[in-house]
Tab-separated table of C-alpha atoms in Angstrom:
chain	number	residue	atom	x	y	z
A	647	UNK	CA	-42.215	202.314	-104.795
A	648	UNK	CA	-43.115	200.974	-101.357
A	649	UNK	CA	-45.443	198.430	-102.898
A	650	UNK	CA	-42.739	197.204	-105.289
A	651	UNK	CA	-40.271	196.991	-102.429
A	652	UNK	CA	-42.657	194.886	-100.356
A	653	UNK	CA	-43.254	192.566	-103.330
A	654	UNK	CA	-39.523	192.192	-103.865
A	655	UNK	CA	-39.036	191.384	-100.182
A	656	UNK	CA	-41.861	188.823	-100.325
A	657	UNK	CA	-40.358	187.142	-103.373
A	658	UNK	CA	-36.991	187.160	-101.670
A	659	UNK	CA	-38.426	185.431	-98.614
A	660	UNK	CA	-39.994	182.739	-100.832
A	661	UNK	CA	-36.691	182.131	-102.627
A	662	UNK	CA	-34.815	181.909	-99.316
A	663	UNK	CA	-37.421	179.462	-97.993
A	664	UNK	CA	-37.084	177.287	-101.096
A	665	UNK	CA	-33.305	177.285	-100.821
A	666	UNK	CA	-33.491	176.353	-97.141
A	667	UNK	CA	-36.006	173.560	-97.673
A	668	UNK	CA	-34.495	172.235	-100.874
A	669	UNK	CA	-33.298	168.685	-100.434
A	670	UNK	CA	-35.404	168.152	-97.301
A	671	UNK	CA	-37.328	164.963	-96.608
A	672	UNK	CA	-40.524	166.565	-97.970
A	673	UNK	CA	-39.049	167.314	-101.391
A	674	UNK	CA	-41.196	165.769	-104.117
A	675	UNK	CA	-39.676	163.440	-106.677
A	676	UNK	CA	-41.167	162.499	-110.020
A	677	UNK	CA	-40.003	159.028	-111.059
A	678	UNK	CA	-40.477	157.038	-114.266
A	679	UNK	CA	-41.378	153.448	-113.369
A	680	UNK	CA	-40.746	150.720	-115.968
A	681	UNK	CA	-42.559	147.403	-115.385
A	682	UNK	CA	-42.242	144.231	-117.516
A	683	UNK	CA	-45.604	142.954	-118.767
A	684	UNK	CA	-44.440	139.702	-120.350
A	685	UNK	CA	-43.320	138.657	-123.842
A	686	UNK	CA	-40.489	141.194	-123.757
A	687	UNK	CA	-42.810	144.214	-123.465
A	688	UNK	CA	-42.818	146.899	-120.778
A	689	UNK	CA	-45.260	149.393	-119.313
A	690	UNK	CA	-44.259	152.866	-118.121
A	691	UNK	CA	-45.784	154.897	-115.301
A	692	UNK	CA	-45.062	158.324	-113.841
A	693	UNK	CA	-45.183	158.357	-110.045
A	694	UNK	CA	-44.880	161.158	-107.489
A	695	UNK	CA	-43.131	160.365	-104.205
A	696	UNK	CA	-41.293	162.141	-101.393
A	697	UNK	CA	-37.538	161.819	-101.049
A	698	UNK	CA	-38.227	160.917	-97.403
A	699	UNK	CA	-40.121	157.775	-98.494
A	700	UNK	CA	-38.373	154.454	-97.934
A	701	UNK	CA	-37.795	151.860	-100.640
A	702	UNK	CA	-40.521	149.736	-99.040
A	703	UNK	CA	-43.036	152.598	-99.276
A	704	UNK	CA	-42.099	153.081	-102.935
A	705	UNK	CA	-42.741	149.373	-103.517
A	706	UNK	CA	-46.220	149.670	-101.973
A	707	UNK	CA	-47.074	152.599	-104.224
A	708	UNK	CA	-45.905	150.684	-107.294
A	709	UNK	CA	-47.936	147.649	-106.155
A	710	UNK	CA	-51.114	149.769	-106.055
A	711	UNK	CA	-50.295	151.225	-109.454
A	712	UNK	CA	-49.316	148.037	-111.292
A	713	UNK	CA	-50.827	145.103	-109.399
A	714	UNK	CA	-47.420	143.447	-108.914
A	715	UNK	CA	-47.091	142.192	-105.319
A	716	UNK	CA	-44.362	143.814	-103.192
A	717	UNK	CA	-42.874	140.427	-102.301
A	718	UNK	CA	-42.489	139.591	-105.999
A	719	UNK	CA	-40.577	142.714	-107.022
A	720	UNK	CA	-37.111	144.211	-106.734
A	721	UNK	CA	-36.423	147.826	-107.663
A	722	UNK	CA	-33.441	149.275	-109.517
A	723	UNK	CA	-32.994	153.052	-109.834
A	724	UNK	CA	-30.837	155.136	-112.159
A	725	UNK	CA	-30.539	158.922	-112.039
A	726	UNK	CA	-30.693	160.894	-115.277
A	727	UNK	CA	-27.439	162.815	-114.750
A	728	UNK	CA	-24.398	161.861	-116.793
A	729	UNK	CA	-22.277	159.074	-115.363
A	730	UNK	CA	-25.057	157.735	-113.109
A	731	UNK	CA	-25.205	153.962	-112.621
A	732	UNK	CA	-28.108	151.688	-111.806
A	733	UNK	CA	-28.453	150.771	-108.137
A	734	UNK	CA	-30.513	148.346	-106.089
A	735	UNK	CA	-33.221	150.169	-104.092
A	736	UNK	CA	-33.014	149.147	-100.425
A	737	UNK	CA	-36.337	148.729	-98.621
A	738	UNK	CA	-35.287	150.114	-95.238
A	739	UNK	CA	-33.536	153.313	-96.387
A	740	UNK	CA	-35.071	156.556	-97.641
A	741	UNK	CA	-34.780	157.526	-101.299
A	742	UNK	CA	-32.795	160.605	-100.232
A	743	UNK	CA	-30.240	158.518	-98.344
A	744	UNK	CA	-29.849	156.265	-101.389
A	745	UNK	CA	-29.204	159.276	-103.610
A	746	UNK	CA	-32.269	158.801	-105.818
A	747	UNK	CA	-32.995	162.074	-107.600
A	748	UNK	CA	-35.915	163.717	-109.372
A	749	UNK	CA	-36.646	162.211	-112.827
A	750	UNK	CA	-34.802	158.978	-111.970
A	751	UNK	CA	-35.818	155.829	-113.856
A	752	UNK	CA	-36.988	152.962	-111.626
A	753	UNK	CA	-36.969	149.518	-113.240
A	754	UNK	CA	-39.115	146.825	-111.620
A	755	UNK	CA	-37.682	143.311	-111.600
A	756	UNK	CA	-40.399	140.680	-111.145
A	757	UNK	CA	-39.465	137.312	-109.648
A	758	UNK	CA	-40.103	134.454	-112.048
A	759	UNK	CA	-41.143	136.675	-114.962
A	760	UNK	CA	-40.771	134.445	-117.998
A	761	UNK	CA	-43.068	135.573	-120.780
A	762	UNK	CA	-46.111	135.824	-118.511
A	763	UNK	CA	-48.571	138.678	-118.592
A	764	UNK	CA	-51.254	139.846	-116.170
A	765	UNK	CA	-54.785	138.616	-116.615
A	766	UNK	CA	-56.966	140.943	-118.694
A	767	UNK	CA	-60.681	140.476	-118.076
A	768	UNK	CA	-63.097	140.250	-120.973
A	769	UNK	CA	-65.794	142.918	-121.134
A	770	UNK	CA	-68.534	140.449	-120.236
A	771	UNK	CA	-66.493	138.567	-117.623
A	772	UNK	CA	-67.889	138.964	-114.124
A	773	UNK	CA	-65.377	139.713	-111.355
A	774	UNK	CA	-65.523	137.404	-108.301
A	775	UNK	CA	-66.908	138.849	-105.074
A	776	UNK	CA	-64.450	137.351	-102.582
A	777	UNK	CA	-61.054	138.982	-101.962
A	778	UNK	CA	-58.899	135.983	-102.889
A	779	UNK	CA	-60.458	135.215	-106.274
A	780	UNK	CA	-60.884	138.901	-107.090
A	781	UNK	CA	-57.144	139.392	-106.575
A	782	UNK	CA	-56.395	136.457	-108.881
A	783	UNK	CA	-58.952	137.735	-111.397
A	784	UNK	CA	-57.496	141.244	-111.607
A	785	UNK	CA	-53.781	140.662	-110.981
A	786	UNK	CA	-53.216	137.200	-112.427
A	787	UNK	CA	-49.728	135.802	-111.770
A	788	UNK	CA	-48.784	138.838	-109.690
A	789	UNK	CA	-51.571	138.200	-107.199
A	790	UNK	CA	-50.460	137.340	-103.674
A	791	UNK	CA	-52.993	134.482	-103.830
A	792	UNK	CA	-51.887	133.146	-107.239
A	793	UNK	CA	-51.356	129.639	-105.831
A	794	UNK	CA	-55.107	129.451	-105.155
A	795	UNK	CA	-55.819	129.811	-108.864
A	796	UNK	CA	-54.958	126.162	-109.490
A	797	UNK	CA	-58.145	124.132	-109.559
A	798	UNK	CA	-58.165	120.808	-107.675
A	799	UNK	CA	-58.161	117.647	-109.772
A	800	UNK	CA	-60.233	115.627	-107.310
A	801	UNK	CA	-63.935	116.169	-106.566
A	802	UNK	CA	-64.747	117.699	-103.188
A	803	UNK	CA	-66.041	114.453	-101.670
A	804	UNK	CA	-62.633	112.847	-102.270
A	805	UNK	CA	-60.656	115.841	-101.007
A	806	UNK	CA	-62.446	116.263	-97.667
A	807	UNK	CA	-62.200	113.515	-95.064
A	808	UNK	CA	-64.818	113.672	-92.343
A	809	UNK	CA	-64.944	111.703	-89.129
A	810	UNK	CA	-66.299	111.564	-85.620
A	811	UNK	CA	-64.898	112.811	-82.347
A	812	UNK	CA	-61.113	112.699	-81.816
A	813	UNK	CA	-59.792	109.390	-80.482
A	814	UNK	CA	-56.838	108.844	-78.159
A	815	UNK	CA	-54.210	106.803	-79.982
A	816	UNK	CA	-52.362	105.363	-77.005
A	817	UNK	CA	-51.820	105.728	-73.289
A	818	UNK	CA	-48.478	105.324	-71.559
A	819	UNK	CA	-46.832	106.148	-68.209
A	820	UNK	CA	-43.408	106.521	-69.837
A	821	UNK	CA	-41.871	109.975	-69.765
A	822	UNK	CA	-41.302	111.783	-73.005
A	823	UNK	CA	-37.670	112.409	-73.955
A	824	UNK	CA	-36.212	115.732	-72.858
A	825	UNK	CA	-36.361	118.325	-75.652
A	826	UNK	CA	-33.042	119.160	-77.293
A	827	UNK	CA	-32.352	122.663	-78.549
A	828	UNK	CA	-31.977	123.082	-82.285
A	829	UNK	CA	-28.390	124.289	-81.885
A	830	UNK	CA	-27.372	121.140	-79.977
A	831	UNK	CA	-29.443	118.674	-81.966
A	832	UNK	CA	-27.421	116.313	-84.171
A	833	UNK	CA	-28.799	115.713	-87.629
A	834	UNK	CA	-28.434	111.958	-88.125
A	835	UNK	CA	-29.026	110.832	-91.685
A	836	UNK	CA	-27.472	107.357	-91.517
A	837	UNK	CA	-25.857	105.236	-88.761
A	838	UNK	CA	-22.327	106.327	-89.658
A	839	UNK	CA	-23.209	109.962	-88.822
A	840	UNK	CA	-24.524	109.117	-85.343
A	841	UNK	CA	-21.513	110.619	-83.525
A	842	UNK	CA	-20.767	113.385	-86.019
A	843	UNK	CA	-20.889	116.954	-84.768
A	844	UNK	CA	-21.832	119.728	-87.151
A	845	UNK	CA	-20.792	123.353	-87.467
A	846	UNK	CA	-22.902	125.539	-89.799
A	847	UNK	CA	-21.336	127.407	-92.714
A	848	UNK	CA	-22.845	130.877	-92.333
A	849	UNK	CA	-20.791	132.993	-94.726
A	850	UNK	CA	-21.175	132.617	-98.464
A	851	UNK	CA	-21.827	134.681	-101.592
A	852	UNK	CA	-23.892	133.872	-104.667
A	853	UNK	CA	-24.337	135.117	-108.215
A	854	UNK	CA	-26.555	134.556	-111.242
A	855	UNK	CA	-24.615	133.329	-114.278
A	856	UNK	CA	-27.367	132.868	-116.881
A	857	UNK	CA	-28.001	129.096	-116.878
A	858	UNK	CA	-26.637	128.421	-113.390
A	859	UNK	CA	-26.534	129.973	-109.934
A	860	UNK	CA	-23.119	129.841	-108.269
A	861	UNK	CA	-22.559	129.832	-104.520
A	862	UNK	CA	-19.072	130.726	-103.293
A	863	UNK	CA	-17.575	129.795	-99.918
A	864	UNK	CA	-14.215	131.520	-99.640
A	865	UNK	CA	-11.216	130.881	-97.413
A	866	UNK	CA	-11.454	134.484	-96.198
A	867	UNK	CA	-14.897	133.986	-94.661
A	868	UNK	CA	-14.874	130.223	-93.864
A	869	UNK	CA	-11.184	129.254	-93.527
A	870	UNK	CA	-11.724	126.019	-91.581
A	871	UNK	CA	-14.342	124.674	-94.005
A	872	UNK	CA	-12.203	125.421	-97.066
A	873	UNK	CA	-9.137	123.893	-95.410
A	874	UNK	CA	-11.066	120.726	-94.528
A	875	UNK	CA	-12.279	120.437	-98.142
A	876	UNK	CA	-8.688	119.912	-99.357
A	877	UNK	CA	-8.734	119.424	-103.100
A	878	UNK	CA	-12.252	117.956	-102.992
A	879	UNK	CA	-11.228	114.862	-104.935
A	880	UNK	CA	-10.895	112.257	-102.193
A	881	UNK	CA	-14.295	112.351	-100.492
A	882	UNK	CA	-13.720	115.341	-98.224
A	883	UNK	CA	-17.135	116.737	-99.125
A	884	UNK	CA	-20.462	115.722	-100.567
A	885	UNK	CA	-23.627	117.549	-101.587
A	886	UNK	CA	-27.201	116.291	-101.469
A	887	UNK	CA	-29.186	118.147	-104.121
A	888	UNK	CA	-32.966	118.428	-104.270
A	889	UNK	CA	-35.300	120.486	-106.480
A	890	UNK	CA	-35.658	123.259	-103.886
A	891	UNK	CA	-32.849	122.598	-101.406
A	892	UNK	CA	-29.274	121.473	-100.973
A	893	UNK	CA	-27.000	120.273	-98.200
A	894	UNK	CA	-23.219	120.549	-98.421
A	895	UNK	CA	-21.169	118.564	-95.906
A	896	UNK	CA	-17.407	119.078	-95.552
A	897	UNK	CA	-15.861	116.341	-93.405
A	898	UNK	CA	-13.456	117.632	-90.759
A	899	UNK	CA	-11.418	115.901	-88.063
A	900	UNK	CA	-13.540	117.000	-85.096
A	901	UNK	CA	-16.790	117.985	-86.824
A	902	UNK	CA	-18.398	118.467	-90.216
A	903	UNK	CA	-18.911	121.886	-91.763
A	904	UNK	CA	-22.459	122.066	-93.134
A	905	UNK	CA	-24.260	124.473	-95.451
A	906	UNK	CA	-27.970	123.658	-95.657
A	907	UNK	CA	-30.294	125.760	-97.828
A	908	UNK	CA	-33.883	124.577	-97.456
A	909	UNK	CA	-35.878	127.284	-99.242
A	910	UNK	CA	-34.237	127.843	-102.629
A	911	UNK	CA	-36.378	130.425	-104.456
A	912	UNK	CA	-36.758	128.547	-107.749
A	913	UNK	CA	-36.415	124.936	-108.841
A	914	UNK	CA	-33.051	123.495	-109.814
A	915	UNK	CA	-32.123	120.281	-111.641
A	916	UNK	CA	-30.352	118.124	-109.007
A	917	UNK	CA	-28.663	115.728	-111.449
A	918	UNK	CA	-27.025	118.626	-113.314
A	919	UNK	CA	-25.727	120.463	-110.231
A	920	UNK	CA	-21.998	120.330	-109.469
A	921	UNK	CA	-19.350	121.416	-106.998
A	922	UNK	CA	-15.692	122.337	-107.362
A	923	UNK	CA	-12.912	123.032	-104.878
A	924	UNK	CA	-10.079	125.473	-105.512
A	925	UNK	CA	-7.691	124.248	-102.827
A	926	UNK	CA	-7.133	126.742	-99.994
A	927	UNK	CA	-9.177	129.342	-101.918
A	928	UNK	CA	-12.856	128.503	-102.211
A	929	UNK	CA	-15.655	125.978	-102.622
A	930	UNK	CA	-17.992	126.651	-105.563
A	931	UNK	CA	-21.471	125.149	-105.918
A	932	UNK	CA	-23.166	125.344	-109.340
A	933	UNK	CA	-26.966	125.097	-109.277
A	934	UNK	CA	-28.489	124.271	-112.659
A	935	UNK	CA	-31.662	126.318	-113.220
A	936	UNK	CA	-34.816	124.506	-114.258
A	937	UNK	CA	-36.067	127.674	-115.994
A	938	UNK	CA	-33.652	130.137	-117.522
A	939	UNK	CA	-34.596	133.531	-116.098
A	940	UNK	CA	-32.770	135.950	-113.806
A	941	UNK	CA	-32.865	135.232	-110.078
A	942	UNK	CA	-33.173	138.288	-107.846
A	943	UNK	CA	-33.111	136.274	-104.627
A	944	UNK	CA	-31.559	132.952	-103.671
A	945	UNK	CA	-33.849	131.925	-100.812
A	946	UNK	CA	-37.491	132.432	-99.999
A	947	UNK	CA	-38.193	134.219	-96.697
A	948	UNK	CA	-39.430	132.151	-93.777
A	949	UNK	CA	-43.167	131.650	-93.832
């Protein structure tokens, strides 16, 4: 009887310990990871993580498992319980804080995925020895070094310019102009803008609408810029579009309101981009996509 009692007490202590530690940061989660492999197909992986892991750590684990670079992926998680909705996985927060549960389905969104598939080596194909080419060889488009895969069109002797020792170009006693801080510097594009002060537009929202990306500047977040835009039909604003950048200028009485985006993630078609003003409500910019796939980010991070 004593032996049975001790066993019961031991089991009881284990159950109490499990109840006390349940939901802690060390609790293991088993997640189903779904990764696109191109041409509309997907691969599925089972992955074990801790609920104390951050979204960034989860990304690194998926990168090792799939070969898709962390910088090229966005994660979306959905719990299995009824009524659960898909949510964006934040890099800086733990899975527990984001409410991601055991058996959740994690879908991997890959930037620029448009019918591509990873490189599959032939049986007799020899893998490169150096790290850069080996990454391209094994991971293909998802390699961090994918840009290096493009072979140069010119022979080496035409691509490399050699010369002697450096030469001094000029010598002068004149003082160099005093540096001007970036915040105070005036961006002069033509003589008429020489005395124009600029104020940056910092608050905007954007959304993917299939064939176009729309950027919204609302009166709630940028009241002065929207007010200065008027109805947008009499030259109050102009936009300079380029394949990977844009510059919106709203002309005000004392200064211009400027939104300049220099690192647009994917290419756009400048001649098919438009803007519209809903007076006293918002300014809407429509960016025509060059390739019709979903954008997960608007801008590339600074190099």
